[in-house]
Amino acid sequence: MTTTTAPTNTVETAPRSTSESAFGTDLSDWAVDGPSQTRVLNRALHQCDRFVVELLYVDSKGQRTFRTVSPIRFCNATRFLALCLCREQPRQFHLKQCQALRLIPAAEVIMPVTIRTIA
């Protein structure tokens, strides 16, 4: 008889850089202002089988992390509800705390996704 354990949510620390993300991607192609962030989220909402969103998020304690989410809906003009593919749970995200967003193909994502913390 074999036993299996559920995957744990791990946090990895990545080097801080102003021009590159923790994934080695140039941030210049990421949506950084409100209107472009809303467009990215809307596209992921309407094409949820094709896209998820990778975002650079600053939490209430000032910790910067890269997260991968699948948007569910806008709660209001300043917040959205999404399935956090890192935590495997729904979470609310404040748009003003999202520093950058981009679409990535959903087919490339396997849950759970590792949360990457920027030091």
Coordinates of C-alpha atoms in Angstrom, one line a residue:
M1 CA 0.0 0.0 0.0
T2 CA 1.4 3.4 -1.0
T3 CA 0.5 6.7 0.5
T4 CA 0.5 10.1 -1.2
T5 CA 0.6 13.5 0.2
A6 CA -1.1 16.6 -1.1
P7 CA 1.2 19.1 -2.7
T8 CA 2.2 22.0 -0.4
N9 CA 2.3 25.6 -1.3
T10 CA 5.9 26.6 -1.4
V11 CA 7.4 30.1 -1.5
E12 CA 10.5 30.7 -3.4
T13 CA 12.6 33.9 -3.2
A14 CA 13.7 35.5 -6.4
P15 CA 16.2 38.3 -6.9
R16 CA 14.7 41.8 -7.1
S17 CA 15.2 43.6 -10.4
T18 CA 13.5 46.6 -11.8
S19 CA 13.6 45.4 -15.4
E20 CA 13.1 41.7 -15.1
S21 CA 10.5 39.6 -13.3
A22 CA 11.2 36.5 -11.2
F23 CA 10.7 34.5 -14.3
G24 CA 13.4 36.3 -16.3
T25 CA 10.9 38.3 -18.4
D26 CA 11.3 41.9 -19.3
L27 CA 8.5 43.8 -17.5
S28 CA 8.2 46.3 -20.4
D29 CA 5.5 44.1 -22.0
W30 CA 3.3 43.9 -18.9
A31 CA 0.2 45.9 -18.3
V32 CA 1.0 48.4 -15.5
D33 CA -1.7 51.1 -15.6
G34 CA -5.3 50.7 -14.6
P35 CA -6.9 50.6 -18.1
S36 CA -4.4 48.1 -19.5
Q37 CA -4.8 45.9 -16.4
T38 CA -8.5 45.9 -16.9
R39 CA -8.1 44.9 -20.5
V40 CA -5.9 42.0 -19.5
L41 CA -8.3 40.8 -16.9
N42 CA -11.3 41.1 -19.2
R43 CA -9.6 39.1 -21.9
A44 CA -8.8 36.3 -19.4
L45 CA -12.4 36.4 -18.1
H46 CA -13.8 36.1 -21.6
Q47 CA -11.3 33.5 -22.8
C48 CA -10.8 31.6 -19.6
D49 CA -10.1 28.3 -21.4
R50 CA -7.2 30.0 -23.2
F51 CA -5.6 32.4 -20.7
V52 CA -4.7 32.9 -17.1
V53 CA -3.0 36.0 -15.6
E54 CA 0.4 36.3 -14.1
L55 CA 0.7 39.3 -11.8
L56 CA 3.2 41.1 -9.6
Y57 CA 1.2 41.7 -6.4
V58 CA 2.1 43.8 -3.3
D59 CA 0.2 42.6 -0.3
S60 CA -1.0 44.7 2.7
K61 CA 2.4 44.0 4.5
G62 CA 4.4 45.3 1.4
Q63 CA 5.5 41.8 0.4
R64 CA 6.0 41.6 -3.4
T65 CA 5.0 38.2 -5.0
F66 CA 4.4 36.9 -8.5
R67 CA 1.1 35.0 -8.6
T68 CA -0.8 33.2 -11.3
V69 CA -4.6 33.6 -11.2
S70 CA -7.7 32.8 -13.2
P71 CA -10.0 35.8 -12.9
I72 CA -13.6 35.1 -11.9
R73 CA -15.3 38.5 -11.9
F74 CA -14.8 42.1 -10.9
C75 CA -16.1 42.9 -7.4
N76 CA -16.1 46.6 -8.1
A77 CA -13.9 49.1 -9.9
T78 CA -11.0 48.5 -7.6
R79 CA -11.1 44.8 -6.8
F80 CA -11.4 41.5 -8.6
L81 CA -12.1 37.9 -7.5
A82 CA -9.8 35.2 -9.0
L83 CA -8.8 31.7 -8.4
C84 CA -5.3 31.9 -7.1
L85 CA -3.5 29.0 -8.8
C86 CA -0.8 29.2 -6.2
R87 CA -3.1 28.8 -3.2
E88 CA -5.7 26.8 -5.1
Q89 CA -8.4 29.0 -3.5
P90 CA -10.4 32.1 -4.5
R91 CA -8.9 35.4 -3.5
Q92 CA -9.8 39.1 -3.9
F93 CA -7.1 41.3 -5.4
H94 CA -6.9 45.1 -5.3
L95 CA -6.0 46.5 -8.6
K96 CA -3.9 49.3 -7.0
Q97 CA -1.8 46.6 -5.4
C98 CA -1.1 44.9 -8.8
Q99 CA 2.0 46.4 -10.2
A100 CA 2.0 44.4 -13.5
L101 CA -0.2 41.9 -15.2
R102 CA 0.2 39.7 -18.3
L103 CA -1.7 36.9 -20.1
I104 CA -0.1 33.5 -20.3
P105 CA -1.5 30.4 -22.0
A106 CA -3.6 28.4 -19.6
A107 CA -2.3 25.2 -21.2
E108 CA 1.2 26.0 -19.8
V109 CA 0.0 26.1 -16.2
I110 CA -0.2 23.2 -13.8
M111 CA -1.6 23.7 -10.3
P112 CA -0.3 24.4 -7.7
V113 CA 1.9 27.2 -9.1
T114 CA 4.7 28.3 -6.9
I115 CA 4.4 31.7 -5.4
R116 CA 7.6 33.6 -6.1
T117 CA 8.6 36.3 -3.6
I118 CA 10.7 39.2 -4.6
A119 CA 13.3 40.1 -1.9

